[in-house]
Amino acid sequence: MAKKEEAKVRYISPLPELREKEYDPFLEATLQFERAATFLDLDPWIYQRLKYPERELTVHLAITLDNGRAESFTGFRVQHSTVRGPAKGGIRFSPNASLSECKALAAWMTWKCAVLDLPFGGGKGAVICDPLKMSENELKKLTKEYTLAIKDIIGPFKDIPAPDMFTNAQTMAWIADAYGQGQGYVEPAVVTGKPVHLWGSLGRAMATGTGLFFVLEEAAKYLDIHLEGKKVAVLGFGNVGSSIAKLVHQAGCTIIAVTDIFGGIHNEKGIDPFELEKQVGQTGSVVNFPGTEPMDNESLISLPCDILIPAAVEGQINRDNADRVKARIILEGANGPTTLEADEILKEKKVLVAPDILANAGGVTVSYLEWVQNLQRYFFTEEEVREKTKKKIKKAFWDVVATMDKYGVTLREAAYILAVGRVAESLTALGRAA
Ligand code: GLU
């Protein structure tokens, strides 16, 4: 009883708190954790131990740009938890990256890996830069400098980076190279999401989209609905948005709207994501796709549709627009796309929110399989990767549903209760509580 009181005392009521502040990703992540903690009889020491990241590293990097000018960049690597295994999580290149964002994303990785029961903790890294304005040569230099700056805290048994926003298989290959040069040998298991010819896993490129689709299939079973003919709106058309768009299209859904950082498009009769991808390959944007009307993010969020897929940045479904959501299902391709305040509104509206730490876990699940293959130097076929991923994601979905029923909470709250409970049990078993 005393233990529970302790956890409750520290539970901050989110709504008035957030209204006063600008969107702060780590505050969001902390409040989500605290909410789960109120349902669990957490030892106060464990509660304090999991509330903050274990380590936050800030680095400053200098490179010479193609025009001969020297420029410095700030980067981060945050390890939220290494309780259940090495920290695991992506590296993003973004002008809006911040330490608070990395801390939140690292915590979300801890909970994501725990929901999937992967033997990892959580981490995240970023470099503040504008990758769209940089050449391949500049990005390569920046990646290698960043790797050298964080090399002491990463490694196959310490912390394993992966792609995230505006990083990809090539970025991971550069990291593997810089790390390998320091070690004196090639160590593929230091990063996941590598090119296949550098021991990346088959199926990794589409993995987040594939995982989202498996979750959507299970959510449809749970709601007893068919996917065929359902109207879908996709916010973001990067790796995640484009891969899930193709999969739902193949399943017979109609994609009625897509947006990206440059604008968006709408057509009630349907948008072919394969054709759209071709255009994006040529112009870099979904804007002006033939046969569509322009559409912005806010209009997309309030569009009458069955499935809304936020697959861009954090905080896009918030207290200002949640009330206008018409979708029955929100499938979170992005990390942290829905704020806590929006969650309250969506709960009232009975929208089923498939939360990020479950819905977009396909990426890290295939990363886990890649790491396993790298450590063994033994490789799976694409079909094996797909089947193993499907099994893990399906199990996680129904584990979360069982937790939801047990506690009478939302899917997101259930995912947190499951994840925080698992990490707390591991911590208890380690016997480190002081
Ligand atoms: N960046 C992805 C995520 O947010 C993948 C992380 C990983 O594979 O480690 O889940």
PDB file of N, CA, C and O and ligand atoms in Angstrom, residues 88-90 109 112 124 160 162-164 192 204 335 360 363-364 367, ligand 1:
ATOM      1  N   LYS A  88      18.435   0.087 -27.544  1.00  0.00           N
ATOM      2  CA  LYS A  88      18.128  -0.135 -28.969  1.00  0.00           C
ATOM      3  C   LYS A  88      17.266   1.006 -29.457  1.00  0.00           C
ATOM      4  O   LYS A  88      16.300   1.378 -28.798  1.00  0.00           O
ATOM      5  N   GLY A  89      17.620   1.537 -30.616  1.00  0.00           N
ATOM      6  CA  GLY A  89      16.775   2.586 -31.175  1.00  0.00           C
ATOM      7  C   GLY A  89      17.489   3.372 -32.252  1.00  0.00           C
ATOM      8  O   GLY A  89      18.717   3.334 -32.364  1.00  0.00           O
ATOM      9  N   GLY A  90      16.698   4.082 -33.011  1.00  0.00           N
ATOM     10  CA  GLY A  90      17.196   4.748 -34.212  1.00  0.00           C
ATOM     11  C   GLY A  90      17.995   6.010 -33.968  1.00  0.00           C
ATOM     12  O   GLY A  90      18.181   6.469 -32.833  1.00  0.00           O
ATOM     13  N   MET A 109      11.265   3.651 -26.891  1.00  0.00           N
ATOM     14  CA  MET A 109      11.932   2.420 -27.369  1.00  0.00           C
ATOM     15  C   MET A 109      11.992   1.371 -26.254  1.00  0.00           C
ATOM     16  O   MET A 109      11.815   0.180 -26.505  1.00  0.00           O
ATOM     17  N   LYS A 112       8.574  -0.038 -26.096  1.00  0.00           N
ATOM     18  CA  LYS A 112       8.272  -0.787 -27.327  1.00  0.00           C
ATOM     19  C   LYS A 112       8.938  -2.169 -27.287  1.00  0.00           C
ATOM     20  O   LYS A 112       8.308  -3.186 -27.565  1.00  0.00           O
ATOM     21  N   LYS A 124      17.944   6.317 -28.230  1.00  0.00           N
ATOM     22  CA  LYS A 124      17.666   7.086 -29.445  1.00  0.00           C
ATOM     23  C   LYS A 124      18.752   8.118 -29.625  1.00  0.00           C
ATOM     24  O   LYS A 124      19.311   8.639 -28.656  1.00  0.00           O
ATOM     25  N   ILE A 160      22.618  -0.389 -29.772  1.00  0.00           N
ATOM     26  CA  ILE A 160      22.615  -0.736 -31.198  1.00  0.00           C
ATOM     27  C   ILE A 160      21.710   0.232 -31.972  1.00  0.00           C
ATOM     28  O   ILE A 160      20.481   0.104 -31.950  1.00  0.00           O
ATOM     29  N   ALA A 162      19.900   2.272 -35.242  1.00  0.00           N
ATOM     30  CA  ALA A 162      19.128   1.820 -36.414  1.00  0.00           C
ATOM     31  C   ALA A 162      18.643   3.066 -37.151  1.00  0.00           C
ATOM     32  O   ALA A 162      18.795   4.180 -36.650  1.00  0.00           O
ATOM     33  N   PRO A 163      18.027   2.893 -38.315  1.00  0.00           N
ATOM     34  CA  PRO A 163      17.500   4.080 -39.015  1.00  0.00           C
ATOM     35  C   PRO A 163      16.288   4.685 -38.303  1.00  0.00           C
ATOM     36  O   PRO A 163      15.570   3.998 -37.580  1.00  0.00           O
ATOM     37  N   ASP A 164      16.092   5.959 -38.532  1.00  0.00           N
ATOM     38  CA  ASP A 164      14.889   6.667 -38.073  1.00  0.00           C
ATOM     39  C   ASP A 164      14.648   7.755 -39.126  1.00  0.00           C
ATOM     40  O   ASP A 164      15.069   7.594 -40.277  1.00  0.00           O
ATOM     41  N   THR A 192      21.575  -1.976 -36.860  1.00  0.00           N
ATOM     42  CA  THR A 192      20.633  -2.757 -37.666  1.00  0.00           C
ATOM     43  C   THR A 192      20.023  -1.835 -38.719  1.00  0.00           C
ATOM     44  O   THR A 192      20.173  -0.619 -38.639  1.00  0.00           O
ATOM     45  N   ARG A 204      13.877  -5.869 -43.822  1.00  0.00           N
ATOM     46  CA  ARG A 204      13.995  -4.764 -42.863  1.00  0.00           C
ATOM     47  C   ARG A 204      13.455  -3.443 -43.421  1.00  0.00           C
ATOM     48  O   ARG A 204      12.841  -2.666 -42.699  1.00  0.00           O
ATOM     49  N   ASN A 335       6.256   7.797 -33.986  1.00  0.00           N
ATOM     50  CA  ASN A 335       6.414   7.715 -32.541  1.00  0.00           C
ATOM     51  C   ASN A 335       5.812   8.971 -31.923  1.00  0.00           C
ATOM     52  O   ASN A 335       6.101  10.083 -32.364  1.00  0.00           O
ATOM     53  N   ASN A 360       4.007   0.379 -34.314  1.00  0.00           N
ATOM     54  CA  ASN A 360       5.141   0.548 -35.232  1.00  0.00           C
ATOM     55  C   ASN A 360       6.358  -0.283 -34.817  1.00  0.00           C
ATOM     56  O   ASN A 360       7.481  -0.019 -35.244  1.00  0.00           O
ATOM     57  N   GLY A 363       9.537  -2.493 -37.091  1.00  0.00           N
ATOM     58  CA  GLY A 363      10.912  -2.093 -37.423  1.00  0.00           C
ATOM     59  C   GLY A 363      11.909  -2.678 -36.435  1.00  0.00           C
ATOM     60  O   GLY A 363      12.868  -3.359 -36.816  1.00  0.00           O
ATOM     61  N   VAL A 364      11.653  -2.473 -35.161  1.00  0.00           N
ATOM     62  CA  VAL A 364      12.623  -2.954 -34.172  1.00  0.00           C
ATOM     63  C   VAL A 364      12.563  -4.490 -34.036  1.00  0.00           C
ATOM     64  O   VAL A 364      13.562  -5.120 -33.688  1.00  0.00           O
ATOM     65  N   SER A 367      14.749  -5.564 -36.639  1.00  0.00           N
ATOM     66  CA  SER A 367      16.099  -5.201 -36.173  1.00  0.00           C
ATOM     67  C   SER A 367      16.631  -6.270 -35.214  1.00  0.00           C
ATOM     68  O   SER A 367      17.801  -6.646 -35.260  1.00  0.00           O
TER      69      SER A 367
HETATM   70  N1  GLU B   1      13.548   3.898 -35.503  1.00  0.00           N
HETATM   71  C1  GLU B   1      12.691   2.765 -35.404  1.00  0.00           C
HETATM   72  C2  GLU B   1      11.714   2.925 -34.255  1.00  0.00           C
HETATM   73  O1  GLU B   1      11.464   4.017 -33.811  1.00  0.00           O
HETATM   74  C3  GLU B   1      13.467   1.452 -35.374  1.00  0.00           C
HETATM   75  C4  GLU B   1      14.386   1.281 -34.206  1.00  0.00           C
HETATM   76  C5  GLU B   1      15.275   0.038 -34.291  1.00  0.00           C
HETATM   77  O2  GLU B   1      15.111  -0.753 -35.208  1.00  0.00           O
HETATM   78  O3  GLU B   1      16.123  -0.089 -33.408  1.00  0.00           O
HETATM   79  O4  GLU B   1      11.116   1.990 -33.814  1.00  0.00           O
END
